[in-house]
Short mmCIF file of C-alpha atoms in Angstrom, two decimals:
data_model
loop_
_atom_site.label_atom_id
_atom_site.label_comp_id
_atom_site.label_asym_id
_atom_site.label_seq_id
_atom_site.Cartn_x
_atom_site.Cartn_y
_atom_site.Cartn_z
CA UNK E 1 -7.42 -23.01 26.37
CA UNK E 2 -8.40 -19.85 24.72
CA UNK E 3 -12.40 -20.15 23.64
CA UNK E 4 -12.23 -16.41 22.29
CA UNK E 5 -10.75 -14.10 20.04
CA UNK E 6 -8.51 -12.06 22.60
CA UNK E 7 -9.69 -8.14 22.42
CA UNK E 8 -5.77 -7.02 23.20
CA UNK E 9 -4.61 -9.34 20.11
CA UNK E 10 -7.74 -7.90 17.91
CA UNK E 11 -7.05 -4.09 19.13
CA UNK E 12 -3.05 -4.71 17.69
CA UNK E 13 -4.18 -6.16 14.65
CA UNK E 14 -6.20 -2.75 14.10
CA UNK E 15 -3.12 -0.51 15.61
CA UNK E 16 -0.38 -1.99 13.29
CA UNK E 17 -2.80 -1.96 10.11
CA UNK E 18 -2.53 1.80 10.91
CA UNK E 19 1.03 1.97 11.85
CA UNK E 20 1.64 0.51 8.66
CA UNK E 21 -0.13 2.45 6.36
CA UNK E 22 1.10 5.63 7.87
CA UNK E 23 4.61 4.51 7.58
CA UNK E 24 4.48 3.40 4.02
CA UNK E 25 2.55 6.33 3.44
CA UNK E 26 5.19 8.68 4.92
CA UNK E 27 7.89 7.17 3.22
CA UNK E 28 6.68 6.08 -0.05
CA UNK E 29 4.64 9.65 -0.69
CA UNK E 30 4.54 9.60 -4.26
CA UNK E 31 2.62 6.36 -3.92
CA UNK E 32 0.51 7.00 -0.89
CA UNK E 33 -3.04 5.42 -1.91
CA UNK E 34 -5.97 7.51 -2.09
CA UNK E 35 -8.96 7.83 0.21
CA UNK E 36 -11.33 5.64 -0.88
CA UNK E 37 -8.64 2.93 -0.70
CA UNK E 38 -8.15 4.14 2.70
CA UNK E 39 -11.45 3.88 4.14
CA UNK E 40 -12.09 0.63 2.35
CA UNK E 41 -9.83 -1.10 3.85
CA UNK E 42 -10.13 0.38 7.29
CA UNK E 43 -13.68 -0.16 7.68
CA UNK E 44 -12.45 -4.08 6.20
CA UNK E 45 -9.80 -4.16 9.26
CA UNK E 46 -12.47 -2.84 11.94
CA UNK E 47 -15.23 -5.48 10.88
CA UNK E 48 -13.03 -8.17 11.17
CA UNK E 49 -10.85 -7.38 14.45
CA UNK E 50 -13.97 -6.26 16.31
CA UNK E 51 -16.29 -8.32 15.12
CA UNK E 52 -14.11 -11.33 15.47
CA UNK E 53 -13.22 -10.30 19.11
CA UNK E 54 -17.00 -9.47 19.79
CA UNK E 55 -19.01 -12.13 17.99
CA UNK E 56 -16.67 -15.34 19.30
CA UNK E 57 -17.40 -14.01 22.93
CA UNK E 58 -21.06 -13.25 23.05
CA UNK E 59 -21.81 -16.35 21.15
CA UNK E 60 -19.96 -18.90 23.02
CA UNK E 61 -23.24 -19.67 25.23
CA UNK E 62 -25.25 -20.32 21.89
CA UNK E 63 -26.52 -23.77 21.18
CA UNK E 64 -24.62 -25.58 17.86
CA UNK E 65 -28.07 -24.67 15.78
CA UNK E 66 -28.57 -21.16 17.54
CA UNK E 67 -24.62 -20.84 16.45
CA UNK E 68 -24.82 -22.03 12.81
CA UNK E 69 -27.67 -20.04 12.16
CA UNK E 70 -26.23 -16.78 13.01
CA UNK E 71 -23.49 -17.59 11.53
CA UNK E 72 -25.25 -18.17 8.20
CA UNK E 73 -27.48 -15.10 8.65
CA UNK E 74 -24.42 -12.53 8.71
CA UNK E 75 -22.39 -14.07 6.66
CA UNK E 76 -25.31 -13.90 4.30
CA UNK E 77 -25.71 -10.33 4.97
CA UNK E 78 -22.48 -8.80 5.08
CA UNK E 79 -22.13 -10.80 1.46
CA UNK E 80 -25.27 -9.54 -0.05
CA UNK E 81 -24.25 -5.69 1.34
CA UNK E 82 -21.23 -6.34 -0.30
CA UNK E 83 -22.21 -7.58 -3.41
CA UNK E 84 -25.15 -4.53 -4.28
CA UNK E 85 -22.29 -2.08 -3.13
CA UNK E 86 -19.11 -3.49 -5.19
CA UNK E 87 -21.92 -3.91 -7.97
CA UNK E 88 -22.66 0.12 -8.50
CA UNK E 89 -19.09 0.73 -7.29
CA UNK E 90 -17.38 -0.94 -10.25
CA UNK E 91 -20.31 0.72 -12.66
CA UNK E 92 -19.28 4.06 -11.01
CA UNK E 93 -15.57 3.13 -11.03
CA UNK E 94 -15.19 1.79 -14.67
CA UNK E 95 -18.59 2.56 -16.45
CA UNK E 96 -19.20 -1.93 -15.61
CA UNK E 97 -19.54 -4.42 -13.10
CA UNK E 98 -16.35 -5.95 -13.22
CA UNK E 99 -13.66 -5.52 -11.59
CA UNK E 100 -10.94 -3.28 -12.66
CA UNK E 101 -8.78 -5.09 -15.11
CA UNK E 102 -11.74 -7.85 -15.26
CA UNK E 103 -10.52 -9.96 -17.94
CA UNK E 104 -11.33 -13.34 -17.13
CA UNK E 105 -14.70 -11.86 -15.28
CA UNK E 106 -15.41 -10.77 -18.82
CA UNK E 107 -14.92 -13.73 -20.28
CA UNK E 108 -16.94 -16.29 -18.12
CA UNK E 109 -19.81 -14.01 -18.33
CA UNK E 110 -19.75 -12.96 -22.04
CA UNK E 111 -19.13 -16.58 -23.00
CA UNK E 112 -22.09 -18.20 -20.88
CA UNK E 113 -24.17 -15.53 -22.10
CA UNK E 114 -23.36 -16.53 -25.94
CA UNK E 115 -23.14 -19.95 -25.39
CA UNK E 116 -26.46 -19.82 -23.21
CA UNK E 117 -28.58 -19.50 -26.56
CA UNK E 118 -26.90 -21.99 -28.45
CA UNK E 119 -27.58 -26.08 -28.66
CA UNK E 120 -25.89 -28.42 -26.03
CA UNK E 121 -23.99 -29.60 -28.65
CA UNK E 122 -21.71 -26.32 -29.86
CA UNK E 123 -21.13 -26.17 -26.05
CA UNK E 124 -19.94 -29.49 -25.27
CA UNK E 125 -18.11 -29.33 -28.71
CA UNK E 126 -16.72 -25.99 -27.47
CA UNK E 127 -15.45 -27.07 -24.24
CA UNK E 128 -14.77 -30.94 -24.58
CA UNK E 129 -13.60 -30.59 -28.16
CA UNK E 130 -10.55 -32.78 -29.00
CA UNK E 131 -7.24 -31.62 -27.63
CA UNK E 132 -8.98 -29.42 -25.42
CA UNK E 133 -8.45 -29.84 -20.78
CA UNK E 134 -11.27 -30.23 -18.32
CA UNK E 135 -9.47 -27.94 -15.79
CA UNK E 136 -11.48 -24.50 -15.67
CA UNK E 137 -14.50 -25.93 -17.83
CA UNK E 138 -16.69 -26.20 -14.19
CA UNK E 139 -17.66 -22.84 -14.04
CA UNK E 140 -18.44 -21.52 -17.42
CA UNK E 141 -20.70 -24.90 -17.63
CA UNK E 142 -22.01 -23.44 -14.35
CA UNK E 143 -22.71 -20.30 -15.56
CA UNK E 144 -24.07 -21.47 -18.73
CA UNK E 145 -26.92 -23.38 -16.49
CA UNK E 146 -27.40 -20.44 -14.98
CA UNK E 147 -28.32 -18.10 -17.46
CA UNK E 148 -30.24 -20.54 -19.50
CA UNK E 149 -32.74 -20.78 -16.50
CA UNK E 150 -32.78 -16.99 -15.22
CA UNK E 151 -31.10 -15.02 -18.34
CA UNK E 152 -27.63 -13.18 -18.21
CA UNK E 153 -28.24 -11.64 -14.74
CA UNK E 154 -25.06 -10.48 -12.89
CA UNK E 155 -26.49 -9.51 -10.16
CA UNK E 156 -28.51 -12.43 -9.21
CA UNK E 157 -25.71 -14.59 -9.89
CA UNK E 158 -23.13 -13.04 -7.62
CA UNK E 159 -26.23 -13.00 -4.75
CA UNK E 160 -25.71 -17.03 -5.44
CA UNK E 161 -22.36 -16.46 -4.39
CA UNK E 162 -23.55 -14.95 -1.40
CA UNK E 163 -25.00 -17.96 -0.26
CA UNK E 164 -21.96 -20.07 -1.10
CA UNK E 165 -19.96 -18.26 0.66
CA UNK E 166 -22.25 -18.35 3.80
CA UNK E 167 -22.75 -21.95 3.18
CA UNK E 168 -18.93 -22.50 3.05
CA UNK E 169 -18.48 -20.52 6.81
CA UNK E 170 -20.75 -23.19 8.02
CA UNK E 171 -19.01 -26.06 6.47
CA UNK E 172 -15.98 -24.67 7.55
CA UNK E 173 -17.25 -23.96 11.24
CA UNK E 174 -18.38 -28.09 11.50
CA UNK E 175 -15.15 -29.31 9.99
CA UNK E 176 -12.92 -27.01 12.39
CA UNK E 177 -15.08 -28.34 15.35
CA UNK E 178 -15.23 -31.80 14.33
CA UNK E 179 -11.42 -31.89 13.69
CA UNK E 180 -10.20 -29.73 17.05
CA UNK E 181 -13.21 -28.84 19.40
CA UNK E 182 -16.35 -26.73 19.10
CA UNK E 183 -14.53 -23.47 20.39
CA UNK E 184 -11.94 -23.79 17.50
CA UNK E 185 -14.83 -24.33 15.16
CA UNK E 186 -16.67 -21.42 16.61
CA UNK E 187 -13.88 -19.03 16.05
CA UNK E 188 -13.10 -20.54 12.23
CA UNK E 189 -16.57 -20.09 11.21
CA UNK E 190 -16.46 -16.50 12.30
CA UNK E 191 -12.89 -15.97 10.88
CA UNK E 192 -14.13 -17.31 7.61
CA UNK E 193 -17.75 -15.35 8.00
CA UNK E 194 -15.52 -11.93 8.44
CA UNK E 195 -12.28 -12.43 6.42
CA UNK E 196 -12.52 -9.64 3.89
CA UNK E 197 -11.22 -11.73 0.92
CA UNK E 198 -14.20 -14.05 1.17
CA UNK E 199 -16.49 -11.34 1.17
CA UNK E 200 -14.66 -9.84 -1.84
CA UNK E 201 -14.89 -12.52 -4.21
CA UNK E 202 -19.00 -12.69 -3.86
CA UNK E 203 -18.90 -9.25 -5.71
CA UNK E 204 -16.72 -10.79 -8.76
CA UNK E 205 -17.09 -12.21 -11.42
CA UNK E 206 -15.03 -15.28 -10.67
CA UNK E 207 -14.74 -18.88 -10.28
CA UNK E 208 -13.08 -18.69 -6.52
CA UNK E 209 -16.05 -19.20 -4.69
CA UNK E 210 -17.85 -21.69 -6.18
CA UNK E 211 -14.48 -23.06 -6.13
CA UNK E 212 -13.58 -22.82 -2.29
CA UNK E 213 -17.29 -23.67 -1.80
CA UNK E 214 -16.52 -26.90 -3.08
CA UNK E 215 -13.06 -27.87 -1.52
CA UNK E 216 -14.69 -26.84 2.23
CA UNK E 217 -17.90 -29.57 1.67
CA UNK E 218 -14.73 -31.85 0.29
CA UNK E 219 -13.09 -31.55 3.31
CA UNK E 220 -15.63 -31.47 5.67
CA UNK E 221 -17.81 -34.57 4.27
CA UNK E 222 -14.91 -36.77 3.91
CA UNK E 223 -13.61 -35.85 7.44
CA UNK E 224 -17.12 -37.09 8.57
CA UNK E 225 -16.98 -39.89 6.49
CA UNK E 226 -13.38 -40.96 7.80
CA UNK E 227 -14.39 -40.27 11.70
CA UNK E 228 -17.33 -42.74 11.22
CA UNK E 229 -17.52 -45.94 13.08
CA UNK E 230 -19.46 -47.82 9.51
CA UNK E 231 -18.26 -47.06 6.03
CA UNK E 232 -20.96 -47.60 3.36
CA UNK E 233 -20.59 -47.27 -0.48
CA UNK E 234 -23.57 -44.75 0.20
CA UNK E 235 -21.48 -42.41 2.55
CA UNK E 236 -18.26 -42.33 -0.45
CA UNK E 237 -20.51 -41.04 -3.04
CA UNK E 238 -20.55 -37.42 -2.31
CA UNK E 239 -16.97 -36.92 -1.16
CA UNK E 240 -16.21 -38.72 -4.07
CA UNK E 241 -18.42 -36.61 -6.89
CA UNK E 242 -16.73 -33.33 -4.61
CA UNK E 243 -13.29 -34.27 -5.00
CA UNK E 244 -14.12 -35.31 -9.01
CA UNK E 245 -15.49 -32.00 -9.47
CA UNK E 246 -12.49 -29.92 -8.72
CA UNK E 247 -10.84 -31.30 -11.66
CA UNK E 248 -12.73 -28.95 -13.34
CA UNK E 249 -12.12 -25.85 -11.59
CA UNK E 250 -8.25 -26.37 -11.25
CA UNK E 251 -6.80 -29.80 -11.93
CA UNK E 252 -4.41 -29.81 -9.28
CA UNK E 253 -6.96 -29.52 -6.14
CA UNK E 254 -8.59 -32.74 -7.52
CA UNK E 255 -5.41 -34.40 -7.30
CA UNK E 256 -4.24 -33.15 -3.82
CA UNK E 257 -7.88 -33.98 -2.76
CA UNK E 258 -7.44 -37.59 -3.26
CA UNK E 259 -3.80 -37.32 -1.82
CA UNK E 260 -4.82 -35.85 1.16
CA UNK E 261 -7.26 -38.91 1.73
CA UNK E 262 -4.19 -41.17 0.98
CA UNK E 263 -2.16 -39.08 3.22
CA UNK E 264 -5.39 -39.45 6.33
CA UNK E 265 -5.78 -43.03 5.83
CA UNK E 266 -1.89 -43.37 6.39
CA UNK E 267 -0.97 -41.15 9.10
CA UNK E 268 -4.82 -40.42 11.37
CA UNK E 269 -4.30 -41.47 14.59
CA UNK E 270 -8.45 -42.28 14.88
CA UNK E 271 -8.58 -45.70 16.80
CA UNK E 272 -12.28 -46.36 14.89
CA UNK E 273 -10.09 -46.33 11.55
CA UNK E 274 -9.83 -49.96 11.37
CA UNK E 275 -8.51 -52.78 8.67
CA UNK E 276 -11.77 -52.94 6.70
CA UNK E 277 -12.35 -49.51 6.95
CA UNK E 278 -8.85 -48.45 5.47
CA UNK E 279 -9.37 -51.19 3.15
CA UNK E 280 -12.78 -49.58 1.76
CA UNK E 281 -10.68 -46.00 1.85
CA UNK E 282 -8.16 -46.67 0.09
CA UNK E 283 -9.98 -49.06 -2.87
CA UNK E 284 -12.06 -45.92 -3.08
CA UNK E 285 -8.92 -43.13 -3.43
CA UNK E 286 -7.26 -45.81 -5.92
CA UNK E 287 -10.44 -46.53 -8.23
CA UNK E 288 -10.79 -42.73 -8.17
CA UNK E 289 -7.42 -41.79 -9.01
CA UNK E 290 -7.34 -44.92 -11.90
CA UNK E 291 -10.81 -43.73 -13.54
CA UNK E 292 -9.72 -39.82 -13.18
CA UNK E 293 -6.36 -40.34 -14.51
CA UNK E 294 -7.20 -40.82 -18.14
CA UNK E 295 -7.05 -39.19 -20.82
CA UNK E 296 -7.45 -35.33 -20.70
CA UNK E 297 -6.80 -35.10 -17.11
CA UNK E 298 -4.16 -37.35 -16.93
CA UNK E 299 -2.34 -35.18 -19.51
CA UNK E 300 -3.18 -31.96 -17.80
CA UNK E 301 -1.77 -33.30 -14.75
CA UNK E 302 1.47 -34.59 -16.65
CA UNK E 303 1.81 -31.45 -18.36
CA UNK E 304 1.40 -29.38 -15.37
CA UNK E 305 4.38 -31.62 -13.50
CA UNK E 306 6.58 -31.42 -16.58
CA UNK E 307 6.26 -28.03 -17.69
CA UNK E 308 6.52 -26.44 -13.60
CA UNK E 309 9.91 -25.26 -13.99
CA UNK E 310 9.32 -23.55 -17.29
CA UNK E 311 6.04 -21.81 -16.17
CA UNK E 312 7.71 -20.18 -13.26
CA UNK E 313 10.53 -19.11 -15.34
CA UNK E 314 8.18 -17.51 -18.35
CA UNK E 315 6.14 -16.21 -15.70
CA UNK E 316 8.83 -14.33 -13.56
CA UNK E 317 10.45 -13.09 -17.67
CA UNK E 318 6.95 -11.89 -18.50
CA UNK E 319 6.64 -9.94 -14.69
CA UNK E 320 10.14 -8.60 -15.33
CA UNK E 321 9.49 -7.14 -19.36
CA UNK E 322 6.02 -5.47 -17.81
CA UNK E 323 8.54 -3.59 -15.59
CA UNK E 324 8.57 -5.73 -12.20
CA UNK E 325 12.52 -6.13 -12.59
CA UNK E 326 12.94 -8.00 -9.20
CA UNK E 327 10.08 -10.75 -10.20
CA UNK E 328 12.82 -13.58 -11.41
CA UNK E 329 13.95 -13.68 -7.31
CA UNK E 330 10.60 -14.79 -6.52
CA UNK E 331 11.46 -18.61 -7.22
CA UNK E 332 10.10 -21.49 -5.24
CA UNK E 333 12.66 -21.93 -3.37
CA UNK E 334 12.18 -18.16 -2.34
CA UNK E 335 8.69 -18.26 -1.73
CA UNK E 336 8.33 -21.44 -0.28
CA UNK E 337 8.81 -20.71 2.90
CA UNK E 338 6.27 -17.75 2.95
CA UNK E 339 3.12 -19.48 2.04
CA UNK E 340 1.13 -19.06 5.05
CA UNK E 341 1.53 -15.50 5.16
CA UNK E 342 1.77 -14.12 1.87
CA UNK E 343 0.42 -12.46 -0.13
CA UNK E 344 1.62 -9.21 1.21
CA UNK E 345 -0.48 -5.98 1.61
CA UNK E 346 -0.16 -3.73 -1.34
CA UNK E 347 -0.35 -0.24 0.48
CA UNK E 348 0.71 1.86 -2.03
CA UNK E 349 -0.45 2.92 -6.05
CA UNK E 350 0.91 0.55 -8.53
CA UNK E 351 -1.90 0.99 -10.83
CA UNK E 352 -3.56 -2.25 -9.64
CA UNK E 353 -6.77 -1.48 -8.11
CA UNK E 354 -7.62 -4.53 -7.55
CA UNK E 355 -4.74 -5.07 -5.20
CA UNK E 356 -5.82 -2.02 -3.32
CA UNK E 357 -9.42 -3.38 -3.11
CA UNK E 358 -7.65 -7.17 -1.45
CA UNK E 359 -5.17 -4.93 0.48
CA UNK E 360 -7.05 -5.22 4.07
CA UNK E 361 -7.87 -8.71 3.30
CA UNK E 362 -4.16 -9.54 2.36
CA UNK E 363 -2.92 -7.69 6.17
CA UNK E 364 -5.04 -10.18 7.59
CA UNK E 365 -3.44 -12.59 6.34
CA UNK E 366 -0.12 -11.20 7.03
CA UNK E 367 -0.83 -10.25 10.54
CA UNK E 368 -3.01 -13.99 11.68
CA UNK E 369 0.54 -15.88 10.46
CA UNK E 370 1.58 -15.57 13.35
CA UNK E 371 -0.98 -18.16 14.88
CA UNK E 372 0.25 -20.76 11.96
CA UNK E 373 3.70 -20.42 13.70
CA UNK E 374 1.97 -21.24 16.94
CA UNK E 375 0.17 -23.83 15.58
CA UNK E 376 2.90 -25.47 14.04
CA UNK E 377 4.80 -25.09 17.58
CA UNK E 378 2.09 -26.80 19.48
CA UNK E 379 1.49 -29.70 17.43
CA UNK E 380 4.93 -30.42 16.05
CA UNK E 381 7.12 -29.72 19.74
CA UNK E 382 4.52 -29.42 22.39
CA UNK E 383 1.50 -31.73 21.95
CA UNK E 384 3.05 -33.49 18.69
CA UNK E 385 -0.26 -34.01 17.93
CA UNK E 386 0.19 -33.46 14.08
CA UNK E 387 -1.57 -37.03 12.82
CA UNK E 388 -4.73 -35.66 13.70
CA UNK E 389 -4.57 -32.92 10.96
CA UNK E 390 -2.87 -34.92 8.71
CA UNK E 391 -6.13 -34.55 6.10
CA UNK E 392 -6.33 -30.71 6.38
CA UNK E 393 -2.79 -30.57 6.43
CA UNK E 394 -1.64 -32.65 3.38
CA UNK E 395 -4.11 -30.74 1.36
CA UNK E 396 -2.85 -27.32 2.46
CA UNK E 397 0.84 -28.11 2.65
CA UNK E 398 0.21 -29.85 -1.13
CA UNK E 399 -1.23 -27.29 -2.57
CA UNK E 400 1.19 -24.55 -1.19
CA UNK E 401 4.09 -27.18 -2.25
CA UNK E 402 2.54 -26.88 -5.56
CA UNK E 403 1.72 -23.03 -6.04
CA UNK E 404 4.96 -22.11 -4.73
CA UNK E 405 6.49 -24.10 -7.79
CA UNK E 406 5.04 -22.45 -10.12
CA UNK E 407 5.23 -18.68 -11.80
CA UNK E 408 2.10 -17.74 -9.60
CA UNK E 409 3.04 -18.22 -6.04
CA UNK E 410 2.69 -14.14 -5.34
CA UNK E 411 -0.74 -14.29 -6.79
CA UNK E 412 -3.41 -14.10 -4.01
CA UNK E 413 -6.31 -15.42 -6.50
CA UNK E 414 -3.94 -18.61 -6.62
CA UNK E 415 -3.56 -18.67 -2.94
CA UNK E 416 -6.96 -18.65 -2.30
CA UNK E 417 -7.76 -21.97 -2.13
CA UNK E 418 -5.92 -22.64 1.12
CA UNK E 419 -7.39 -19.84 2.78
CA UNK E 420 -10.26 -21.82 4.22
CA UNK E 421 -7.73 -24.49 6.21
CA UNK E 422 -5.47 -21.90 7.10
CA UNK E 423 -8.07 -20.39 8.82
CA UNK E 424 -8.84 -23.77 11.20
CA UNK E 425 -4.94 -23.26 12.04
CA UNK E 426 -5.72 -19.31 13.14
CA UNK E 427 -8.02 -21.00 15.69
CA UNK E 428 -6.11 -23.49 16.59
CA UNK E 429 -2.66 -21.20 17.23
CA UNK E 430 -5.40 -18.50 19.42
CA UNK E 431 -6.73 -21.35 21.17
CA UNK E 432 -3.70 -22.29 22.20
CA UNK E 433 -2.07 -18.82 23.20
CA UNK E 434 -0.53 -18.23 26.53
CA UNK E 435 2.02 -16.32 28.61
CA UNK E 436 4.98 -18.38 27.13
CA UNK E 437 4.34 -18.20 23.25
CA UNK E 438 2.65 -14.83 23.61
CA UNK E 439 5.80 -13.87 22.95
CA UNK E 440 5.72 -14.94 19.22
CA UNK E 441 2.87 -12.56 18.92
CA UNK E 442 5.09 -9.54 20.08
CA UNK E 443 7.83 -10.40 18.00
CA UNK E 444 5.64 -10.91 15.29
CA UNK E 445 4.46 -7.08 15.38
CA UNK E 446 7.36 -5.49 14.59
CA UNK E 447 7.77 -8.05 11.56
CA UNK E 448 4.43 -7.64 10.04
CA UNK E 449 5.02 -3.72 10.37
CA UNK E 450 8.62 -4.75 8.10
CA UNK E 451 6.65 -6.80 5.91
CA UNK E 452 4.05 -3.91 4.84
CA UNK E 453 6.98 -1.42 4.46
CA UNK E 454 9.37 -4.22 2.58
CA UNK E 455 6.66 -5.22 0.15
CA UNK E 456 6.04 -1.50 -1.00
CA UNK E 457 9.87 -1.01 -1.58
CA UNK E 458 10.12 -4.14 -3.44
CA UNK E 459 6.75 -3.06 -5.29
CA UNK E 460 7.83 0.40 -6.19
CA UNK E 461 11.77 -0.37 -6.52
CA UNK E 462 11.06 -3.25 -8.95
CA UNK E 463 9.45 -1.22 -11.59
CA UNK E 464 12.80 1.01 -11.45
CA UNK E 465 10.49 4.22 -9.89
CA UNK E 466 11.77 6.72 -8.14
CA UNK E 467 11.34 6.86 -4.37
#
């Protein structure tokens, strides 16, 4: 077994992030991005390939606490550097601190800071008002706190993010080595600590990662919770008030958060799982589901299911009249079988900044699906392991199943959310990397280099621009 992010499989993750760009670059001209896209994202690819190769070596001999508390410390820091930079960046960019094109950024922040002066009662009038959902009502409440105790400050909330987002690489590092073996967890944790996306979203305006901050301590308490030998009321409680809160970020991760327990109690092959313990499980999922399954959120839910196939189909008519012509091929059936490795890179000018800004962090992504495939090889043909990530994996599969049904499966802000377990099944697939499926990871090169080039034809070609 692998322990390590392999240097050779780091150093071609950096050489084919090149490759690519210069080859879209070349051939797309007209559209080649411009330098401060370029050195963005290749100081983004070097501090995660390096980093990851260097940081899971030299800390393998590291006690658990030495570990976690590195771990936290530059996760913090590469988060807060991030956050003061992107901060006079936007202002320098686009005369404010959002991001380009910042419209729901605007809105959370200008609406908590209105609503932060006003009486209790206009806001819960304003957001629990007859007719009106739960889902998305978390994080302007949030917000609202916020200001009301230290004023509309957007820089000290985003340094809050910050520390979510370190807090959520440690979560994510215990739940990874809890659920495979400290080396997988290791490598996770410093995945998660480095992944460019993560770091992103601390500088924005956004719910995401209060949001993923959330479904990791989900995950991770209620793995601890079903790997332990005595089940007490006391022990539910918190996975419990975690999975009820993400009905009010985004309505369908509290559902798949109580299916995925469902799905654990069913299929976990953990011998201390026993008859009374399933028994205290599964009251709790059903009492859950039967108290958060009235009224507003039941109807969001049913609305959701019932109105899937006419989202995606408004959403691909409204992509193709803004000029994205080939956006009604992008059905679910299309995109389906994608979702561990999209969202593609955007490496060339569309006029969507923000897509240049995610562009590194979207490579990764494109270039570590390879180790899903290995994953998926291991536990399904070799090992056949597969029950024992039946709780990580019935949440990620069911929300994929779910986003890639709707009109926003190319959206990388709605594929966030699965981010965090995808990046257990990166450490997994390294871990379990060797001279027959290395293979896979050869093969895999020349795709991701197609990919890249691909995605800016269908970018540029679906707007009808010339080449």
């Amino acid at each position: 077994m692998i322990s390590y992010f392999p240097a050779p499989v780091s150093k071609k993750g950096i050489f084919l992030y090149v490759i690519s760009l210069i080859l879209v670059s070349i051939i797309f001209l007209k559209y080649a991005i411009g330098t401060t896209w370029i050195v963005m994202g290749f100081l983004e690819i070097l501090v995660f390939f390096l980093m990851s190769n260097q940081l899971s070596f030299t800390w393998q001999r590291l006690s658990a606490k030495d570990f976690a508390r590195n771990l936290f410390i530059v996760a913090l820091l590469l988060r807060v550097v991030w956050v003061v930079f992107s901060y006079f960046f936007y202002i320098s960019q686009k005369g404010n601190p959002f991001e380009f094109d910042g419209g729901d950024s605007y809105g959370y922040h200008y609406e908590a800071e209105w609503l932060a002066g006003e009486p209790w009662s206009l806001v819960w009038n304003y957001y629990l008002g007859e007719g009106k959902g739960v889902s998305d009502m978390g994080y302007p409440f949030y917000l609202i706190l916020l200001y009301r105790m230290i004023g509309p400050n957007i820089i000290v909330a985003r340094l809050l993010k910050a520390i979510y987002g370190s807090i959520t690489c440690i979560l994510l590092y215990k739940l990874a080595a809890r659920s495979v073996n400290e080396q997988v967890g290791r490598m996770a944790g410093i995945f998660a600590m480095l992944m460019p996306n993560l770091i992103i979203y601390c500088g924005l305006h956004l719910k995401e990662t209060e949001m993923l901050f959330l479904i990791v301590a989900f995950l991770e308490r209620t793995d601890y919770v079903l790997r332990e030998r005595m089940i007490t009321w006391g022990k539910v409680i918190l996975p419990l008030l975690l999975a009820g809160s993400l009905f009010f970020f985004r309505t369908v991760l509290g559902v798949l958060a109580f299916f995925s327990v469902a799905t654990a109690l069913l299929f976990s092959p953990n011998r201390t799982i026993r008859l009374a313990r399933k028994l205290v499980m599964t009251v709790w999922v059903v009492l859950a589901i039967a108290v958060l399954a009235g009224g507003t959120i039941r109807t969001e839910i049913e609305g959701y299911w019932e109105d899937r196939g006419e989202n995606q189909t408004i959403r691909r008519e409204v992509q193709t009249k803004r000029g994205n012509q080939w956006a009604k091929y992008a059905t679910g059936t299309v995109m389906a079988p994608m979702m561990f490795v999209i969202p593609f890179s955007t490496m060339v000018d569309t006029e969507q900044n923000n897509q240049l800004v995610l562009h590194a962090g979207n490579y990764v992504r494109n270039y570590m699906g390879v180790f899903v495939l290995i994953f998926l090889f291991t536990v399904l043909f070799v090992k056949k392991n597969w029950r024992e990530f039946s709780f990580i994996g019935s949440f990620l599969v069911g929300y994929f199943g779910v986003v890639s049904m709707s009109g926003f499966a190319n959206s990388e802000r709605f594929l966030l959310p699965g981010l965090p377990c995808l990046i257990i099944l990166w450490a997994y697939g390294i871990s379990e990397l060797n001279a027959k499926n290395y293979k896979f990871v050869n093969y895999w090169s020349v795709i991701v280099v197609l990919m890249e080039v691909g995605w800016a034809y269908f970018k540029i070609g679906s707007r009808g621009w010339d080449f």
